[in-house]
mmCIF file of C-alpha atoms in Angstrom:
data_model
loop_
_atom_site.group_PDB
_atom_site.id
_atom_site.type_symbol
_atom_site.label_atom_id
_atom_site.label_comp_id
_atom_site.label_asym_id
_atom_site.label_seq_id
_atom_site.Cartn_x
_atom_site.Cartn_y
_atom_site.Cartn_z
ATOM 1 C CA GLY C 16 -32.720 -2.215 -18.407
ATOM 2 C CA GLU C 17 -31.214 1.175 -19.058
ATOM 3 C CA ASP C 18 -27.600 0.244 -18.387
ATOM 4 C CA VAL C 19 -24.824 -1.059 -20.570
ATOM 5 C CA GLU C 20 -23.610 -4.148 -18.721
ATOM 6 C CA GLN C 21 -20.085 -5.520 -18.515
ATOM 7 C CA SER C 22 -18.443 -8.041 -16.236
ATOM 8 C CA LEU C 23 -16.154 -6.240 -13.805
ATOM 9 C CA PHE C 24 -13.011 -8.301 -13.934
ATOM 10 C CA LEU C 25 -11.113 -10.678 -16.220
ATOM 11 C CA SER C 26 -7.795 -12.360 -15.533
ATOM 12 C CA VAL C 27 -5.745 -14.100 -18.238
ATOM 13 C CA ARG C 28 -2.227 -15.364 -18.775
ATOM 14 C CA GLU C 29 0.133 -13.735 -21.247
ATOM 15 C CA GLY C 30 -0.251 -15.255 -24.708
ATOM 16 C CA ASP C 31 -3.845 -16.389 -24.142
ATOM 17 C CA SER C 32 -6.864 -14.798 -25.802
ATOM 18 C CA SER C 33 -9.080 -12.454 -23.800
ATOM 19 C CA VAL C 34 -12.785 -12.040 -24.443
ATOM 20 C CA ILE C 35 -14.577 -9.101 -22.891
ATOM 21 C CA ASN C 36 -18.357 -9.111 -23.114
ATOM 22 C CA CYS C 37 -20.919 -6.325 -23.120
ATOM 23 C CA THR C 38 -24.704 -6.199 -23.259
ATOM 24 C CA TYR C 39 -26.175 -2.969 -24.570
ATOM 25 C CA THR C 40 -29.680 -1.681 -24.390
ATOM 26 C CA ASP C 41 -30.970 -0.141 -27.587
ATOM 27 C CA SER C 42 -31.580 -2.212 -30.685
ATOM 28 C CA SER C 43 -31.516 0.994 -32.720
ATOM 29 C CA SER C 44 -28.047 1.991 -31.552
ATOM 30 C CA THR C 45 -26.014 3.122 -34.520
ATOM 31 C CA TYR C 46 -22.446 2.561 -33.401
ATOM 32 C CA LEU C 47 -20.820 0.503 -30.642
ATOM 33 C CA TYR C 48 -17.367 1.268 -29.330
ATOM 34 C CA TRP C 49 -14.549 -0.201 -27.297
ATOM 35 C CA TYR C 50 -12.300 2.142 -25.349
ATOM 36 C CA LYS C 51 -9.241 1.336 -23.195
ATOM 37 C CA GLN C 52 -8.202 3.271 -20.105
ATOM 38 C CA GLU C 53 -4.800 2.885 -18.471
ATOM 39 C CA PRO C 54 -4.058 4.255 -14.989
ATOM 40 C CA GLY C 55 -3.976 8.022 -14.887
ATOM 41 C CA ALA C 56 -4.967 8.372 -18.525
ATOM 42 C CA GLY C 57 -8.025 9.206 -20.571
ATOM 43 C CA LEU C 58 -9.908 6.884 -22.890
ATOM 44 C CA GLN C 59 -8.174 5.467 -25.913
ATOM 45 C CA LEU C 60 -10.395 4.404 -28.813
ATOM 46 C CA LEU C 61 -9.614 0.781 -29.676
ATOM 47 C CA THR C 62 -12.205 -0.036 -32.293
ATOM 48 C CA TYR C 63 -15.839 0.448 -33.183
ATOM 49 C CA ILE C 64 -18.496 -1.274 -35.231
ATOM 50 C CA PHE C 65 -21.468 -0.001 -37.138
ATOM 51 C CA SER C 66 -24.742 -1.628 -36.198
ATOM 52 C CA ASN C 67 -25.265 -3.262 -39.597
ATOM 53 C CA MET C 68 -22.052 -5.278 -39.236
ATOM 54 C CA ASP C 69 -21.601 -8.620 -37.471
ATOM 55 C CA MET C 70 -17.850 -8.652 -37.109
ATOM 56 C CA LYS C 71 -14.842 -6.416 -37.424
ATOM 57 C CA GLN C 72 -11.209 -7.426 -37.187
ATOM 58 C CA ASP C 73 -8.325 -5.057 -36.599
ATOM 59 C CA GLN C 74 -4.933 -6.725 -36.034
ATOM 60 C CA ARG C 75 -5.193 -8.511 -32.644
ATOM 61 C CA LEU C 76 -8.710 -7.209 -31.992
ATOM 62 C CA THR C 77 -11.934 -8.879 -33.121
ATOM 63 C CA VAL C 78 -15.327 -7.385 -32.395
ATOM 64 C CA LEU C 79 -18.444 -9.539 -32.642
ATOM 65 C CA LEU C 80 -21.939 -8.068 -32.645
ATOM 66 C CA ASN C 81 -25.112 -10.067 -32.004
ATOM 67 C CA LYS C 82 -27.941 -7.627 -32.626
ATOM 68 C CA LYS C 83 -30.666 -10.080 -31.690
ATOM 69 C CA ASP C 84 -29.256 -10.511 -28.186
ATOM 70 C CA LYS C 85 -27.805 -6.962 -28.042
ATOM 71 C CA HIS C 86 -24.446 -8.511 -27.217
ATOM 72 C CA LEU C 87 -21.041 -7.135 -28.126
ATOM 73 C CA SER C 88 -17.704 -8.792 -27.483
ATOM 74 C CA LEU C 89 -14.062 -7.822 -27.848
ATOM 75 C CA ARG C 90 -11.504 -10.551 -28.375
ATOM 76 C CA ILE C 91 -7.820 -9.725 -27.882
ATOM 77 C CA ALA C 92 -5.541 -12.342 -29.401
ATOM 78 C CA ASP C 93 -2.112 -13.109 -27.889
ATOM 79 C CA THR C 94 -2.785 -10.916 -24.855
ATOM 80 C CA GLN C 95 0.257 -9.070 -23.508
ATOM 81 C CA THR C 96 0.970 -7.531 -20.114
ATOM 82 C CA GLY C 97 0.656 -4.126 -21.778
ATOM 83 C CA ASP C 98 -2.987 -4.940 -22.450
ATOM 84 C CA SER C 99 -3.713 -4.730 -18.713
ATOM 85 C CA ALA C 100 -6.203 -1.867 -18.384
ATOM 86 C CA ILE C 101 -9.894 -1.092 -18.014
ATOM 87 C CA TYR C 102 -11.984 -1.702 -21.138
ATOM 88 C CA PHE C 103 -15.208 0.211 -21.707
ATOM 89 C CA CYS C 104 -18.020 -0.670 -24.021
ATOM 90 C CA ALA C 105 -20.164 2.251 -25.232
ATOM 91 C CA GLU C 106 -23.249 2.622 -27.373
ATOM 92 C CA LYS C 107 -24.508 5.533 -29.393
ATOM 93 C CA ARG C 108 -28.288 5.498 -29.123
ATOM 94 C CA ARG C 109 -30.427 7.244 -31.709
ATOM 95 C CA GLN C 110 -32.521 9.027 -29.099
ATOM 96 C CA ALA C 111 -29.455 10.181 -27.128
ATOM 97 C CA GLY C 112 -28.107 12.199 -30.021
ATOM 98 C CA THR C 113 -24.360 12.477 -29.843
ATOM 99 C CA ALA C 114 -23.960 11.242 -26.251
ATOM 100 C CA LEU C 115 -22.328 7.880 -25.634
ATOM 101 C CA ILE C 116 -23.661 5.527 -22.964
ATOM 102 C CA PHE C 117 -20.818 3.667 -21.273
ATOM 103 C CA GLY C 118 -20.644 0.447 -19.333
ATOM 104 C CA LYS C 119 -18.878 0.425 -15.964
ATOM 105 C CA GLY C 120 -15.763 -1.106 -17.490
ATOM 106 C CA THR C 121 -13.983 -4.464 -17.335
ATOM 107 C CA THR C 122 -10.601 -4.593 -15.625
ATOM 108 C CA LEU C 123 -8.308 -6.901 -17.573
ATOM 109 C CA SER C 124 -5.370 -8.293 -15.638
ATOM 110 C CA VAL C 125 -2.657 -10.096 -17.617
ATOM 111 C CA SER C 126 -0.118 -12.197 -15.739
ATOM 112 C CA SER C 127 3.200 -13.392 -17.144
ATOM 113 C CA LYS P 10 -1.515 15.598 -35.301
ATOM 114 C CA ALA P 11 -1.839 16.654 -31.676
ATOM 115 C CA GLY P 12 -4.510 14.950 -29.617
ATOM 116 C CA VAL P 13 -7.116 16.471 -27.342
ATOM 117 C CA THR P 14 -5.424 18.643 -24.721
ATOM 118 C CA GLN P 15 -6.958 19.291 -21.330
ATOM 119 C CA THR P 16 -5.672 21.730 -18.741
ATOM 120 C CA PRO P 17 -4.963 21.631 -15.922
ATOM 121 C CA ARG P 18 -4.291 17.936 -15.234
ATOM 122 C CA TYR P 19 -5.005 18.267 -11.518
ATOM 123 C CA LEU P 20 -7.018 20.696 -9.420
ATOM 124 C CA ILE P 21 -7.785 20.915 -5.740
ATOM 125 C CA LYS P 22 -10.639 23.162 -4.702
ATOM 126 C CA THR P 23 -12.693 23.826 -1.591
ATOM 127 C CA ARG P 24 -16.441 23.342 -1.260
ATOM 128 C CA GLY P 25 -18.339 26.399 -2.442
ATOM 129 C CA GLN P 26 -15.655 27.559 -4.866
ATOM 130 C CA GLN P 27 -15.991 27.475 -8.621
ATOM 131 C CA VAL P 28 -13.672 25.958 -11.196
ATOM 132 C CA THR P 29 -13.012 26.276 -14.942
ATOM 133 C CA LEU P 30 -11.556 23.456 -17.003
ATOM 134 C CA SER P 31 -10.184 23.890 -20.495
ATOM 135 C CA CYS P 32 -10.123 21.654 -23.561
ATOM 136 C CA SER P 33 -8.417 22.079 -26.934
ATOM 137 C CA PRO P 34 -9.805 19.663 -29.520
ATOM 138 C CA ILE P 35 -7.939 17.938 -32.308
ATOM 139 C CA SER P 36 -7.344 20.344 -35.170
ATOM 140 C CA GLY P 37 -10.339 20.309 -37.507
ATOM 141 C CA HIS P 38 -12.714 18.810 -34.940
ATOM 142 C CA ARG P 39 -15.650 21.118 -34.322
ATOM 143 C CA SER P 40 -17.586 19.008 -31.823
ATOM 144 C CA VAL P 41 -16.466 18.930 -28.194
ATOM 145 C CA SER P 42 -18.112 16.752 -25.532
ATOM 146 C CA TRP P 43 -17.542 16.588 -21.790
ATOM 147 C CA TYR P 44 -17.894 13.553 -19.527
ATOM 148 C CA GLN P 45 -17.602 13.052 -15.792
ATOM 149 C CA GLN P 46 -15.986 9.843 -14.504
ATOM 150 C CA THR P 47 -16.439 8.722 -10.893
ATOM 151 C CA PRO P 48 -15.951 5.309 -9.260
ATOM 152 C CA GLY P 49 -19.607 5.134 -8.290
ATOM 153 C CA GLN P 50 -21.422 6.450 -11.348
ATOM 154 C CA GLY P 51 -18.877 5.609 -14.022
ATOM 155 C CA LEU P 52 -18.744 7.734 -17.164
ATOM 156 C CA GLN P 53 -21.601 10.172 -17.571
ATOM 157 C CA PHE P 54 -22.252 12.621 -20.391
ATOM 158 C CA LEU P 55 -22.312 16.280 -19.385
ATOM 159 C CA PHE P 56 -22.810 18.215 -22.620
ATOM 160 C CA GLU P 57 -21.710 18.658 -26.203
ATOM 161 C CA TYR P 58 -20.847 21.803 -28.116
ATOM 162 C CA PHE P 59 -20.729 22.327 -31.849
ATOM 163 C CA SER P 60 -20.030 25.630 -33.586
ATOM 164 C CA GLU P 61 -20.217 27.504 -30.286
ATOM 165 C CA THR P 62 -23.701 26.126 -29.516
ATOM 166 C CA GLN P 63 -24.706 23.533 -26.956
ATOM 167 C CA ARG P 64 -26.104 20.695 -29.025
ATOM 168 C CA ASN P 65 -26.846 18.148 -26.334
ATOM 169 C CA LYS P 66 -27.000 18.089 -22.553
ATOM 170 C CA GLY P 67 -26.873 15.318 -19.956
ATOM 171 C CA ASN P 68 -28.675 15.102 -16.660
ATOM 172 C CA PHE P 69 -26.561 17.375 -14.485
ATOM 173 C CA PRO P 70 -27.573 20.377 -12.369
ATOM 174 C CA GLY P 71 -27.270 23.923 -13.667
ATOM 175 C CA ARG P 72 -24.058 24.382 -11.648
ATOM 176 C CA PHE P 73 -22.362 22.634 -14.548
ATOM 177 C CA SER P 74 -22.026 24.815 -17.612
ATOM 178 C CA GLY P 75 -19.826 25.110 -20.626
ATOM 179 C CA ARG P 76 -19.034 27.124 -23.660
ATOM 180 C CA GLN P 77 -17.179 26.837 -26.915
ATOM 181 C CA PHE P 78 -15.134 29.465 -28.670
ATOM 182 C CA SER P 79 -14.839 30.239 -32.369
ATOM 183 C CA ASN P 80 -11.596 28.239 -32.556
ATOM 184 C CA SER P 81 -13.517 25.184 -31.179
ATOM 185 C CA ARG P 82 -11.718 25.282 -27.831
ATOM 186 C CA SER P 83 -14.104 24.630 -24.979
ATOM 187 C CA GLU P 84 -14.337 25.353 -21.285
ATOM 188 C CA MET P 85 -16.550 23.875 -18.635
ATOM 189 C CA ASN P 86 -17.375 25.580 -15.378
ATOM 190 C CA VAL P 87 -18.644 24.154 -12.126
ATOM 191 C CA SER P 88 -19.949 26.637 -9.599
ATOM 192 C CA THR P 89 -20.575 26.167 -5.876
ATOM 193 C CA LEU P 90 -18.492 23.012 -5.748
ATOM 194 C CA GLU P 91 -19.679 20.045 -3.704
ATOM 195 C CA LEU P 92 -17.659 17.085 -2.420
ATOM 196 C CA GLY P 93 -19.492 14.866 -4.880
ATOM 197 C CA ASP P 94 -18.083 16.859 -7.800
ATOM 198 C CA SER P 95 -14.697 15.235 -7.203
ATOM 199 C CA ALA P 96 -14.088 13.295 -10.389
ATOM 200 C CA LEU P 97 -12.057 12.913 -13.548
ATOM 201 C CA TYR P 98 -13.487 15.258 -16.179
ATOM 202 C CA LEU P 99 -12.886 14.082 -19.706
ATOM 203 C CA CYS P 100 -13.167 16.094 -22.865
ATOM 204 C CA ALA P 101 -13.573 14.498 -26.282
ATOM 205 C CA SER P 102 -13.633 15.870 -29.786
ATOM 206 C CA SER P 103 -14.975 14.536 -33.043
ATOM 207 C CA VAL P 104 -15.737 15.491 -36.611
ATOM 208 C CA GLY P 105 -18.911 14.436 -38.375
ATOM 209 C CA ASP P 106 -19.969 10.924 -37.416
ATOM 210 C CA SER P 107 -16.469 9.854 -36.433
ATOM 211 C CA PRO P 108 -15.741 8.336 -33.007
ATOM 212 C CA LEU P 109 -14.917 10.493 -30.023
ATOM 213 C CA HIS P 110 -11.252 11.036 -29.222
ATOM 214 C CA PHE P 111 -10.613 11.735 -25.571
ATOM 215 C CA GLY P 112 -8.034 13.794 -23.733
ATOM 216 C CA ASN P 113 -6.233 12.648 -20.574
ATOM 217 C CA GLY P 114 -8.691 14.446 -18.357
ATOM 218 C CA THR P 115 -8.595 16.877 -15.458
ATOM 219 C CA ARG P 116 -8.636 15.299 -12.000
ATOM 220 C CA LEU P 117 -10.708 17.567 -9.718
ATOM 221 C CA THR P 118 -10.588 17.054 -5.967
ATOM 222 C CA VAL P 119 -13.017 19.006 -3.802
ATOM 223 C CA THR P 120 -12.157 19.230 -0.087
#
């Protein structure tokens, strides 16, 4: 399909790991991104991965890319209540130029 | 370094009016993009400006327009407002192939 797909909701307990999944559409996408949005705020860039990479780790964040299945995941280790937010996956498609195509977002709820 | 600044944060307008939103990019960033965020459609690309020229355009009607100034600041304008234009409008800036950095947005409500 044409859409970037994400599950809508994820609930975890504080201290657990969270895994947010995303399926993108274009095998020729150059970059894939994860953004975080807190209530009343804009989008905060969390991390991104170039399409020729399989994995990227940045402190508590691990991004895994499966190009064959066009699947991207974001793992947050030791999830904290401050991680509660909406997480957006986005792809940069070659034919879309500079525009990013976003998923609908996954709401992460962290309980203590 | 200051982030992307959008003004105003909130706007309330009436159907048929027009509105102008402003965006100041991160210093040194020459590319400015605009996105519309609504609960139903999610985040959608409006347009991108680079060196005062529109470089890319999304699938929005001609009522949506923008411009960029020589200092890279950008404005977007929506004319003849409709109820469906109520949304969070996000501006983002970038340099080269770097990721987009977003501002906090302007919340537009059309009544």
